Short mmCIF file of N, CA and C in Angstrom, two decimals:
data_model
loop_
_atom_site.label_atom_id
_atom_site.label_comp_id
_atom_site.label_asym_id
_atom_site.label_seq_id
_atom_site.Cartn_x
_atom_site.Cartn_y
_atom_site.Cartn_z
N UNK A 202 -60.72 -96.22 -96.17
CA UNK A 202 -61.69 -96.80 -97.04
C UNK A 202 -61.24 -98.17 -97.49
N UNK A 203 -62.17 -99.10 -97.53
CA UNK A 203 -61.81 -100.45 -97.95
C UNK A 203 -62.07 -100.62 -99.44
N UNK A 204 -61.27 -101.45 -100.01
CA UNK A 204 -61.41 -101.70 -101.43
C UNK A 204 -62.55 -102.71 -101.63
N UNK A 205 -63.43 -102.42 -102.60
CA UNK A 205 -64.60 -103.26 -102.83
C UNK A 205 -64.26 -104.36 -103.85
N UNK A 206 -64.82 -105.53 -103.62
CA UNK A 206 -64.64 -106.66 -104.52
C UNK A 206 -65.35 -106.35 -105.83
N UNK A 207 -64.74 -106.61 -107.01
CA UNK A 207 -65.40 -106.29 -108.27
C UNK A 207 -66.68 -107.09 -108.49
N UNK A 208 -66.84 -108.24 -107.86
CA UNK A 208 -68.05 -109.04 -108.04
C UNK A 208 -69.20 -108.55 -107.18
N UNK A 209 -68.90 -107.86 -106.11
CA UNK A 209 -69.98 -107.39 -105.25
C UNK A 209 -70.56 -106.11 -105.83
N UNK A 210 -71.84 -105.94 -105.58
CA UNK A 210 -72.52 -104.77 -106.11
C UNK A 210 -72.63 -103.73 -105.01
N UNK A 211 -72.31 -102.50 -105.35
CA UNK A 211 -72.39 -101.45 -104.33
C UNK A 211 -73.84 -101.13 -103.99
N UNK A 212 -74.05 -100.73 -102.77
CA UNK A 212 -75.36 -100.28 -102.34
C UNK A 212 -76.27 -101.41 -101.87
N UNK A 213 -75.86 -102.62 -101.95
CA UNK A 213 -76.69 -103.75 -101.49
C UNK A 213 -76.35 -104.05 -100.05
N UNK A 214 -77.37 -104.22 -99.26
CA UNK A 214 -77.18 -104.59 -97.87
C UNK A 214 -77.60 -106.04 -97.69
N UNK A 215 -77.00 -106.73 -96.76
CA UNK A 215 -77.43 -108.12 -96.53
C UNK A 215 -78.86 -108.15 -96.01
N UNK A 216 -79.56 -109.23 -96.38
CA UNK A 216 -80.95 -109.38 -95.94
C UNK A 216 -81.00 -109.53 -94.43
N UNK A 217 -82.01 -108.93 -93.86
CA UNK A 217 -82.17 -109.00 -92.41
C UNK A 217 -83.04 -110.20 -92.07
N UNK A 218 -82.59 -110.98 -91.15
CA UNK A 218 -83.31 -112.18 -90.73
C UNK A 218 -83.96 -111.89 -89.39
N UNK A 219 -85.25 -112.14 -89.34
CA UNK A 219 -85.96 -111.94 -88.08
C UNK A 219 -86.20 -113.29 -87.45
N UNK A 220 -86.01 -113.37 -86.18
CA UNK A 220 -86.19 -114.63 -85.48
C UNK A 220 -87.55 -114.67 -84.82
N UNK A 221 -88.11 -115.87 -84.81
CA UNK A 221 -89.39 -116.09 -84.16
C UNK A 221 -89.10 -116.47 -82.72
N UNK A 222 -89.79 -115.86 -81.76
CA UNK A 222 -89.55 -116.22 -80.36
C UNK A 222 -89.79 -117.71 -80.13
N UNK A 223 -89.05 -118.27 -79.18
CA UNK A 223 -89.10 -119.70 -78.90
C UNK A 223 -90.48 -120.14 -78.43
N UNK A 224 -91.22 -119.27 -77.74
CA UNK A 224 -92.52 -119.72 -77.21
C UNK A 224 -93.60 -119.78 -78.28
N UNK A 225 -93.36 -119.26 -79.48
CA UNK A 225 -94.33 -119.33 -80.56
C UNK A 225 -94.04 -120.63 -81.34
N UNK A 226 -95.00 -121.50 -81.39
CA UNK A 226 -94.82 -122.76 -82.10
C UNK A 226 -95.61 -122.73 -83.40
N UNK A 227 -95.37 -123.72 -84.24
CA UNK A 227 -96.06 -123.79 -85.53
C UNK A 227 -97.56 -124.02 -85.33
N UNK A 228 -97.93 -124.70 -84.27
CA UNK A 228 -99.34 -124.98 -84.03
C UNK A 228 -100.10 -123.73 -83.63
N UNK A 229 -99.42 -122.77 -83.01
CA UNK A 229 -100.12 -121.59 -82.56
C UNK A 229 -100.29 -120.54 -83.66
N UNK A 230 -99.59 -120.70 -84.76
CA UNK A 230 -99.75 -119.77 -85.87
C UNK A 230 -101.05 -120.10 -86.58
N UNK A 231 -101.89 -119.11 -86.73
CA UNK A 231 -103.20 -119.33 -87.33
C UNK A 231 -103.07 -119.39 -88.85
N UNK A 232 -103.70 -120.38 -89.42
CA UNK A 232 -103.75 -120.51 -90.87
C UNK A 232 -105.21 -120.59 -91.28
N UNK A 233 -105.51 -120.11 -92.46
CA UNK A 233 -106.91 -120.21 -92.89
C UNK A 233 -107.30 -121.68 -93.04
N UNK A 234 -108.50 -121.99 -92.60
CA UNK A 234 -108.95 -123.38 -92.63
C UNK A 234 -109.25 -123.80 -94.05
N UNK A 235 -108.67 -124.92 -94.45
CA UNK A 235 -108.89 -125.43 -95.79
C UNK A 235 -110.13 -126.30 -95.79
N UNK A 236 -110.90 -126.18 -96.85
CA UNK A 236 -112.10 -126.99 -96.97
C UNK A 236 -111.72 -128.37 -97.46
N UNK A 237 -112.39 -129.36 -96.96
CA UNK A 237 -112.14 -130.73 -97.38
C UNK A 237 -112.87 -130.97 -98.69
N UNK A 238 -112.11 -131.01 -99.79
CA UNK A 238 -112.73 -131.17 -101.09
C UNK A 238 -112.78 -132.64 -101.51
N UNK A 239 -112.14 -133.52 -100.77
CA UNK A 239 -112.16 -134.94 -101.08
C UNK A 239 -113.40 -135.54 -100.44
N UNK A 240 -114.23 -136.14 -101.29
CA UNK A 240 -115.46 -136.74 -100.80
C UNK A 240 -115.16 -138.13 -100.23
N UNK A 241 -115.61 -138.35 -99.03
CA UNK A 241 -115.43 -139.67 -98.42
C UNK A 241 -116.40 -140.66 -99.06
N UNK A 242 -115.88 -141.85 -99.39
CA UNK A 242 -116.72 -142.87 -100.02
C UNK A 242 -117.43 -143.69 -98.96
N UNK A 243 -118.63 -144.08 -99.29
CA UNK A 243 -119.38 -144.97 -98.41
C UNK A 243 -118.84 -146.39 -98.59
N UNK A 244 -119.13 -147.28 -97.66
CA UNK A 244 -118.65 -148.67 -97.81
C UNK A 244 -119.15 -149.33 -99.10
N UNK A 245 -120.36 -148.99 -99.53
CA UNK A 245 -120.89 -149.56 -100.77
C UNK A 245 -120.11 -149.07 -101.98
N UNK A 246 -119.75 -147.78 -101.98
CA UNK A 246 -118.97 -147.23 -103.08
C UNK A 246 -117.56 -147.83 -103.11
N UNK A 247 -116.98 -148.03 -101.94
CA UNK A 247 -115.66 -148.65 -101.87
C UNK A 247 -115.70 -150.07 -102.39
N UNK A 248 -116.76 -150.81 -102.02
CA UNK A 248 -116.90 -152.19 -102.47
C UNK A 248 -117.09 -152.25 -103.98
N UNK A 249 -117.89 -151.32 -104.53
CA UNK A 249 -118.12 -151.28 -105.97
C UNK A 249 -116.82 -150.95 -106.70
N UNK A 250 -116.05 -149.99 -106.21
CA UNK A 250 -114.78 -149.62 -106.84
C UNK A 250 -113.79 -150.79 -106.78
N UNK A 251 -113.79 -151.52 -105.68
CA UNK A 251 -112.90 -152.68 -105.54
C UNK A 251 -113.30 -153.76 -106.54
N UNK A 252 -114.59 -154.01 -106.66
CA UNK A 252 -115.09 -155.03 -107.58
C UNK A 252 -114.75 -154.65 -109.02
N UNK A 253 -114.93 -153.37 -109.37
CA UNK A 253 -114.61 -152.91 -110.71
C UNK A 253 -113.11 -153.03 -110.99
N UNK A 254 -112.28 -152.77 -110.01
CA UNK A 254 -110.84 -152.91 -110.18
C UNK A 254 -110.43 -154.34 -110.45
N UNK A 255 -111.08 -155.27 -109.77
CA UNK A 255 -110.79 -156.69 -110.00
C UNK A 255 -111.22 -157.10 -111.40
N UNK A 256 -112.40 -156.65 -111.83
CA UNK A 256 -112.90 -156.98 -113.17
C UNK A 256 -111.97 -156.40 -114.24
N UNK A 257 -111.53 -155.16 -114.06
CA UNK A 257 -110.62 -154.54 -115.02
C UNK A 257 -109.32 -155.34 -115.13
N UNK A 258 -108.80 -155.78 -113.99
CA UNK A 258 -107.56 -156.54 -113.99
C UNK A 258 -107.73 -157.89 -114.67
N UNK A 259 -108.83 -158.56 -114.41
CA UNK A 259 -109.06 -159.88 -115.01
C UNK A 259 -109.24 -159.76 -116.52
N UNK A 260 -110.04 -158.79 -116.97
CA UNK A 260 -110.26 -158.61 -118.41
C UNK A 260 -108.95 -158.28 -119.11
N UNK A 261 -108.16 -157.37 -118.54
CA UNK A 261 -106.90 -156.99 -119.17
C UNK A 261 -105.92 -158.16 -119.21
N UNK A 262 -105.87 -158.95 -118.15
CA UNK A 262 -104.93 -160.07 -118.14
C UNK A 262 -105.36 -161.16 -119.12
N UNK A 263 -106.64 -161.43 -119.24
CA UNK A 263 -107.12 -162.44 -120.20
C UNK A 263 -106.83 -161.96 -121.63
N UNK A 264 -107.07 -160.68 -121.91
CA UNK A 264 -106.76 -160.14 -123.23
C UNK A 264 -105.27 -160.24 -123.53
N UNK A 265 -104.43 -160.00 -122.55
CA UNK A 265 -102.99 -160.11 -122.74
C UNK A 265 -102.56 -161.53 -123.03
N UNK A 266 -103.15 -162.48 -122.32
CA UNK A 266 -102.82 -163.89 -122.56
C UNK A 266 -103.28 -164.31 -123.96
N UNK A 267 -104.49 -163.91 -124.34
CA UNK A 267 -104.99 -164.24 -125.68
C UNK A 267 -104.12 -163.59 -126.76
N UNK A 268 -103.68 -162.38 -126.53
CA UNK A 268 -102.82 -161.70 -127.50
C UNK A 268 -101.47 -162.41 -127.61
N UNK A 269 -100.94 -162.90 -126.50
CA UNK A 269 -99.67 -163.65 -126.54
C UNK A 269 -99.80 -164.95 -127.31
N UNK A 270 -100.89 -165.67 -127.10
CA UNK A 270 -101.13 -166.93 -127.82
C UNK A 270 -101.34 -166.64 -129.30
N UNK A 271 -102.10 -165.60 -129.62
CA UNK A 271 -102.36 -165.24 -131.00
C UNK A 271 -101.07 -164.80 -131.71
N UNK A 272 -100.25 -164.03 -131.03
CA UNK A 272 -98.98 -163.59 -131.62
C UNK A 272 -98.06 -164.79 -131.88
N UNK A 273 -98.07 -165.75 -130.98
CA UNK A 273 -97.24 -166.95 -131.18
C UNK A 273 -97.76 -167.75 -132.37
N UNK A 274 -99.09 -167.85 -132.48
CA UNK A 274 -99.67 -168.61 -133.59
C UNK A 274 -99.44 -167.92 -134.93
N UNK A 275 -99.53 -166.60 -134.96
CA UNK A 275 -99.38 -165.87 -136.23
C UNK A 275 -97.94 -165.60 -136.60
N UNK A 276 -97.13 -165.18 -135.64
CA UNK A 276 -95.78 -164.71 -135.94
C UNK A 276 -94.68 -165.67 -135.50
N UNK A 277 -95.01 -166.65 -134.69
CA UNK A 277 -93.98 -167.56 -134.21
C UNK A 277 -92.95 -166.81 -133.38
N UNK A 278 -91.70 -166.83 -133.84
CA UNK A 278 -90.65 -166.12 -133.11
C UNK A 278 -90.65 -164.63 -133.40
N UNK A 279 -91.30 -164.23 -134.47
CA UNK A 279 -91.40 -162.82 -134.79
C UNK A 279 -90.12 -162.22 -135.32
N UNK A 280 -89.21 -163.06 -135.84
CA UNK A 280 -87.93 -162.55 -136.33
C UNK A 280 -88.08 -161.71 -137.59
N UNK A 281 -89.10 -162.01 -138.38
CA UNK A 281 -89.28 -161.27 -139.63
C UNK A 281 -90.22 -160.07 -139.46
N UNK A 282 -90.61 -159.78 -138.24
CA UNK A 282 -91.52 -158.66 -137.96
C UNK A 282 -90.80 -157.58 -137.15
N UNK A 283 -91.32 -156.37 -137.25
CA UNK A 283 -90.81 -155.28 -136.43
C UNK A 283 -91.53 -155.37 -135.09
N UNK A 284 -90.77 -155.58 -134.03
CA UNK A 284 -91.37 -155.90 -132.73
C UNK A 284 -92.23 -154.78 -132.19
N UNK A 285 -91.83 -153.53 -132.37
CA UNK A 285 -92.63 -152.44 -131.82
C UNK A 285 -93.91 -152.22 -132.61
N UNK A 286 -93.93 -152.61 -133.87
CA UNK A 286 -95.18 -152.54 -134.65
C UNK A 286 -96.19 -153.55 -134.11
N UNK A 287 -95.70 -154.74 -133.81
CA UNK A 287 -96.59 -155.77 -133.22
C UNK A 287 -97.12 -155.28 -131.88
N UNK A 288 -96.28 -154.68 -131.08
CA UNK A 288 -96.69 -154.16 -129.77
C UNK A 288 -97.74 -153.06 -129.91
N UNK A 289 -97.56 -152.15 -130.85
CA UNK A 289 -98.53 -151.07 -131.06
C UNK A 289 -99.87 -151.61 -131.58
N UNK A 290 -99.81 -152.62 -132.42
CA UNK A 290 -101.05 -153.25 -132.91
C UNK A 290 -101.80 -153.89 -131.76
N UNK A 291 -101.09 -154.59 -130.88
CA UNK A 291 -101.71 -155.22 -129.72
C UNK A 291 -102.34 -154.17 -128.81
N UNK A 292 -101.63 -153.08 -128.56
CA UNK A 292 -102.15 -152.03 -127.70
C UNK A 292 -103.41 -151.41 -128.30
N UNK A 293 -103.38 -151.12 -129.60
CA UNK A 293 -104.55 -150.50 -130.25
C UNK A 293 -105.75 -151.45 -130.25
N UNK A 294 -105.53 -152.70 -130.60
CA UNK A 294 -106.64 -153.66 -130.65
C UNK A 294 -107.25 -153.88 -129.27
N UNK A 295 -106.41 -154.07 -128.28
CA UNK A 295 -106.95 -154.34 -126.94
C UNK A 295 -107.64 -153.11 -126.35
N UNK A 296 -107.19 -151.91 -126.73
CA UNK A 296 -107.86 -150.70 -126.27
C UNK A 296 -109.31 -150.67 -126.77
N UNK A 297 -109.49 -150.93 -128.07
CA UNK A 297 -110.85 -150.89 -128.62
C UNK A 297 -111.69 -152.08 -128.15
N UNK A 298 -111.06 -153.23 -127.96
CA UNK A 298 -111.80 -154.39 -127.44
C UNK A 298 -112.29 -154.11 -126.02
N UNK A 299 -111.44 -153.49 -125.20
CA UNK A 299 -111.85 -153.17 -123.83
C UNK A 299 -112.96 -152.13 -123.80
N UNK A 300 -112.94 -151.19 -124.74
CA UNK A 300 -114.02 -150.20 -124.81
C UNK A 300 -115.35 -150.88 -125.12
N UNK A 301 -115.30 -152.03 -125.80
CA UNK A 301 -116.53 -152.77 -126.10
C UNK A 301 -116.92 -153.75 -125.00
N UNK A 302 -115.95 -154.27 -124.28
CA UNK A 302 -116.22 -155.28 -123.25
C UNK A 302 -116.73 -154.67 -121.96
N UNK A 303 -116.20 -153.53 -121.54
CA UNK A 303 -116.53 -152.98 -120.22
C UNK A 303 -117.99 -152.55 -120.05
N UNK A 304 -118.63 -151.91 -121.03
CA UNK A 304 -120.04 -151.52 -120.80
C UNK A 304 -120.99 -152.68 -120.46
N UNK A 305 -120.91 -153.85 -121.12
CA UNK A 305 -121.78 -154.95 -120.68
C UNK A 305 -121.46 -155.45 -119.27
N UNK A 306 -120.24 -155.21 -118.81
CA UNK A 306 -119.86 -155.61 -117.45
C UNK A 306 -120.19 -154.52 -116.43
N UNK A 307 -120.92 -153.50 -116.87
CA UNK A 307 -121.38 -152.38 -116.03
C UNK A 307 -120.22 -151.55 -115.49
N UNK A 308 -119.20 -151.37 -116.32
CA UNK A 308 -118.10 -150.49 -115.98
C UNK A 308 -118.13 -149.35 -116.98
N UNK A 309 -118.26 -148.13 -116.47
CA UNK A 309 -118.39 -146.95 -117.33
C UNK A 309 -117.02 -146.50 -117.82
N UNK A 310 -116.78 -146.64 -119.13
CA UNK A 310 -115.49 -146.24 -119.68
C UNK A 310 -115.37 -144.73 -119.81
N UNK A 311 -116.47 -144.01 -119.70
CA UNK A 311 -116.41 -142.55 -119.76
C UNK A 311 -115.78 -141.97 -118.51
N UNK A 312 -115.81 -142.72 -117.42
CA UNK A 312 -115.19 -142.28 -116.17
C UNK A 312 -113.70 -142.60 -116.13
N UNK A 313 -113.20 -143.36 -117.11
CA UNK A 313 -111.79 -143.71 -117.15
C UNK A 313 -110.96 -142.46 -117.40
N UNK A 314 -109.88 -142.36 -116.69
CA UNK A 314 -108.91 -141.29 -116.91
C UNK A 314 -107.70 -141.90 -117.60
N UNK A 315 -106.75 -141.07 -117.94
CA UNK A 315 -105.53 -141.57 -118.61
C UNK A 315 -104.82 -142.59 -117.73
N UNK A 316 -104.85 -142.37 -116.42
CA UNK A 316 -104.20 -143.28 -115.49
C UNK A 316 -104.83 -144.67 -115.55
N UNK A 317 -106.16 -144.73 -115.66
CA UNK A 317 -106.86 -146.01 -115.73
C UNK A 317 -106.54 -146.75 -117.02
N UNK A 318 -106.53 -146.02 -118.14
CA UNK A 318 -106.20 -146.68 -119.41
C UNK A 318 -104.75 -147.14 -119.42
N UNK A 319 -103.87 -146.36 -118.84
CA UNK A 319 -102.47 -146.77 -118.77
C UNK A 319 -102.35 -148.04 -117.93
N UNK A 320 -103.09 -148.12 -116.84
CA UNK A 320 -103.07 -149.28 -115.96
C UNK A 320 -103.49 -150.55 -116.70
N UNK A 321 -104.65 -150.50 -117.37
CA UNK A 321 -105.14 -151.72 -118.02
C UNK A 321 -104.28 -152.08 -119.23
N UNK A 322 -103.79 -151.09 -119.96
CA UNK A 322 -102.94 -151.41 -121.11
C UNK A 322 -101.58 -151.94 -120.66
N UNK A 323 -101.07 -151.48 -119.55
CA UNK A 323 -99.83 -152.02 -119.02
C UNK A 323 -100.00 -153.50 -118.67
N UNK A 324 -101.13 -153.82 -118.08
CA UNK A 324 -101.38 -155.22 -117.73
C UNK A 324 -101.48 -156.07 -119.00
N UNK A 325 -102.17 -155.56 -120.02
CA UNK A 325 -102.29 -156.29 -121.29
C UNK A 325 -100.91 -156.54 -121.88
N UNK A 326 -100.09 -155.51 -121.97
CA UNK A 326 -98.76 -155.65 -122.57
C UNK A 326 -97.90 -156.58 -121.73
N UNK A 327 -97.99 -156.47 -120.43
CA UNK A 327 -97.21 -157.32 -119.55
C UNK A 327 -97.57 -158.80 -119.76
N UNK A 328 -98.85 -159.12 -119.72
CA UNK A 328 -99.29 -160.50 -119.92
C UNK A 328 -98.99 -160.97 -121.34
N UNK A 329 -99.12 -160.08 -122.31
CA UNK A 329 -98.81 -160.44 -123.70
C UNK A 329 -97.35 -160.87 -123.82
N UNK A 330 -96.45 -160.05 -123.30
CA UNK A 330 -95.03 -160.36 -123.44
C UNK A 330 -94.63 -161.60 -122.65
N UNK A 331 -95.19 -161.76 -121.48
CA UNK A 331 -94.87 -162.94 -120.66
C UNK A 331 -95.38 -164.20 -121.35
N UNK A 332 -96.61 -164.17 -121.85
CA UNK A 332 -97.18 -165.34 -122.51
C UNK A 332 -96.41 -165.71 -123.76
N UNK A 333 -96.12 -164.72 -124.58
CA UNK A 333 -95.38 -164.98 -125.82
C UNK A 333 -93.99 -165.53 -125.51
N UNK A 334 -93.34 -164.98 -124.51
CA UNK A 334 -92.01 -165.45 -124.12
C UNK A 334 -92.06 -166.89 -123.62
N UNK A 335 -93.05 -167.20 -122.81
CA UNK A 335 -93.16 -168.58 -122.30
C UNK A 335 -93.45 -169.57 -123.43
N UNK A 336 -94.27 -169.16 -124.39
CA UNK A 336 -94.56 -170.05 -125.52
C UNK A 336 -93.36 -170.22 -126.44
N UNK A 337 -92.49 -169.24 -126.51
CA UNK A 337 -91.29 -169.35 -127.34
C UNK A 337 -90.26 -170.30 -126.73
N UNK A 338 -90.32 -170.50 -125.44
CA UNK A 338 -89.36 -171.38 -124.79
C UNK A 338 -89.91 -172.75 -124.81
#
């Protein structure tokens, strides 16, 4: 009789591995057909989405530049201000301004997802910080 290792558990057998014959390939294994749930866009829909993306980018960048100029005019170097408070104020103001600007430009803000709002607000903050930094130099 062999002495058993204290870490091993009695009565357990190693798992049995079954091999697939070489002539059976992954392509020959049948899988249930998945339905295509992604709707293909027409060329007109693609063009409209592209145009809306450009408009969103332009509006966000202009708002960021205006926010940078305004921050420079109001706060100068901003040494006496809490920087993250200024950043949160800019984000909040530009969010509400964009909610007012997009409907006249025929962009439906109700279709915006969190990803879209993050995208436009990132552009605003990016342009804001770059503009303010350039004006400080």
